[in-house]
mmCIF file of C-alpha atoms in Angstrom:
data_model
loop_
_atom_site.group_PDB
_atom_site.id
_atom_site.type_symbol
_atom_site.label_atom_id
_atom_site.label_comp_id
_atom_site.label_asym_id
_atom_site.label_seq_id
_atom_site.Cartn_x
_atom_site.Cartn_y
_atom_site.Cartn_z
ATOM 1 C CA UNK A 27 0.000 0.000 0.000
ATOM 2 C CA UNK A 28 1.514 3.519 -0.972
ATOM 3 C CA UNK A 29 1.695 5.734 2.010
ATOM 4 C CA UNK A 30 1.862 9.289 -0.161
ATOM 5 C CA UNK A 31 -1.299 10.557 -0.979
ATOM 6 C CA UNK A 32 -3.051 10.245 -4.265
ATOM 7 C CA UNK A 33 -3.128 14.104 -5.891
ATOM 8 C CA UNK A 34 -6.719 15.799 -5.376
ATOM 9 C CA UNK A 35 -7.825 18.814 -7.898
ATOM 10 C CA UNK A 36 -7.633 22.337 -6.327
ATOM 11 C CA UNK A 37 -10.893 23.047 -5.503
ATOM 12 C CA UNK A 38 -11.431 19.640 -3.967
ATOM 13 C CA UNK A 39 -8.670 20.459 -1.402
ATOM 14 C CA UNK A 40 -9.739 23.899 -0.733
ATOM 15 C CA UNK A 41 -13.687 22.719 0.070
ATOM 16 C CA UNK A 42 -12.587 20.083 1.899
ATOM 17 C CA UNK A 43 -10.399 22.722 3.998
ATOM 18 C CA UNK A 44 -12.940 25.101 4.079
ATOM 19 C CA UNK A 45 -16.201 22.709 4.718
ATOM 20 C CA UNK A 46 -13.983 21.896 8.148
ATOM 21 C CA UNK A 47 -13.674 24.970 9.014
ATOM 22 C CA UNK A 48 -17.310 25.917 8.954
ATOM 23 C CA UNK A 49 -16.884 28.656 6.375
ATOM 24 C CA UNK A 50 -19.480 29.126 3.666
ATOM 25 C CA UNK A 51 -18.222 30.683 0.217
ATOM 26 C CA UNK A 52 -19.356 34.411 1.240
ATOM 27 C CA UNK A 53 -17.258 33.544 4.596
ATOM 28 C CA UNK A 54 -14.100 32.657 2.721
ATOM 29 C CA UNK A 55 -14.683 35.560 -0.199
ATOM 30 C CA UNK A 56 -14.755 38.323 2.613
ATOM 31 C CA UNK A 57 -11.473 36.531 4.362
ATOM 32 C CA UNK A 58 -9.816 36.659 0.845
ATOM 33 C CA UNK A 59 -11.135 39.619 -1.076
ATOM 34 C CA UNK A 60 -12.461 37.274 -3.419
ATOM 35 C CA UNK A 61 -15.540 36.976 -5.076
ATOM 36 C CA UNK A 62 -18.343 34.197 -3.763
ATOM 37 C CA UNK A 63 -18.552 32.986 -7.822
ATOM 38 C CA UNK A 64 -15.124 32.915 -8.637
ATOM 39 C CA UNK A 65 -14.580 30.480 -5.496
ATOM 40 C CA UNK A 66 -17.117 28.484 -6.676
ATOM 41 C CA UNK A 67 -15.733 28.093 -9.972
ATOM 42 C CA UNK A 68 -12.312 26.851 -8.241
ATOM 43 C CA UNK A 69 -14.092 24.537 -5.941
ATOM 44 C CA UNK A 70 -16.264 23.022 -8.850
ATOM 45 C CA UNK A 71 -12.987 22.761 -11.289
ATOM 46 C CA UNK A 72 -14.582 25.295 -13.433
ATOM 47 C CA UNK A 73 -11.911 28.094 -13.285
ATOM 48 C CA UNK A 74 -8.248 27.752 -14.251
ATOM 49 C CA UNK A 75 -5.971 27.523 -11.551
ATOM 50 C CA UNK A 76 -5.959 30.671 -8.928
ATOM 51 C CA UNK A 77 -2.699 32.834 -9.320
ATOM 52 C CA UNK A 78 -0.259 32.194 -6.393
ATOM 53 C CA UNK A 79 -1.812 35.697 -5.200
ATOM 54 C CA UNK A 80 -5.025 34.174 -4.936
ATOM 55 C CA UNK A 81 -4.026 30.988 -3.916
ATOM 56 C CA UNK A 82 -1.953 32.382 -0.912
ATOM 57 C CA UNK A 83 -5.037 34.328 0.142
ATOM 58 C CA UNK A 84 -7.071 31.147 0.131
ATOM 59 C CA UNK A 85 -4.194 29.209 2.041
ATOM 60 C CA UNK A 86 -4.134 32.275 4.389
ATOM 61 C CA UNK A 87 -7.743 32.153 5.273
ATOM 62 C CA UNK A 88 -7.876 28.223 5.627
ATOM 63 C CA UNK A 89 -4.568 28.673 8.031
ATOM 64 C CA UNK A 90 -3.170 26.372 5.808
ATOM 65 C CA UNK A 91 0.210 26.712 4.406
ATOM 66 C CA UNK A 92 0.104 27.272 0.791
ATOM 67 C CA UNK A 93 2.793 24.819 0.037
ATOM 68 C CA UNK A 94 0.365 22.077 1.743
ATOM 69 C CA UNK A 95 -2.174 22.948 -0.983
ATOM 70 C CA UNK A 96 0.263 22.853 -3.609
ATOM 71 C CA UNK A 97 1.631 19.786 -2.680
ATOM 72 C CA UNK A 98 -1.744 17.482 -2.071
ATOM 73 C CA UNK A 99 -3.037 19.105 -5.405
ATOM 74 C CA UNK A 100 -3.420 17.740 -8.796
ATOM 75 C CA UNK A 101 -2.889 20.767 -11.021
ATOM 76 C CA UNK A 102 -2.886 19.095 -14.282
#
């Protein structure tokens, strides 16, 4: 059995993060200064990747170190 995780899209990760958090959309938009639809998009694979600006915000807000999100990812 292979210890490492198998890769997860983005927006998989960041719901997942977020859902345990208890933060809805709107709640993660106001942390990030992003807008409720373009998370959305991310979280439903809909949008291109986030720019590292965005995706640092999104790491920020989830107290999760952007590097963790980049590395369980599957940014194909």
């Amino acid at each position: 059995m292979n210890s490492k995780k198998d890769p997860k899209p983005l927006g998989i990760l960041i719901r997942k993060l977020r859902t345990e958090k208890k933060l809805t959309l709107r709640d993660l938009g106001n942390k990030t200064d992003l807008t409720f639809g373009y998370l959305a998009q991310i979280e439903r694979g809909y949008a291109s990747s986030p720019s590292l600006y965005s995706l640092s915000r999104i790491a920020d807000a989830l107290d999760t170190p952007q590097s963790i999100l980049l590395a369980e990812a599957d940014l194909k």
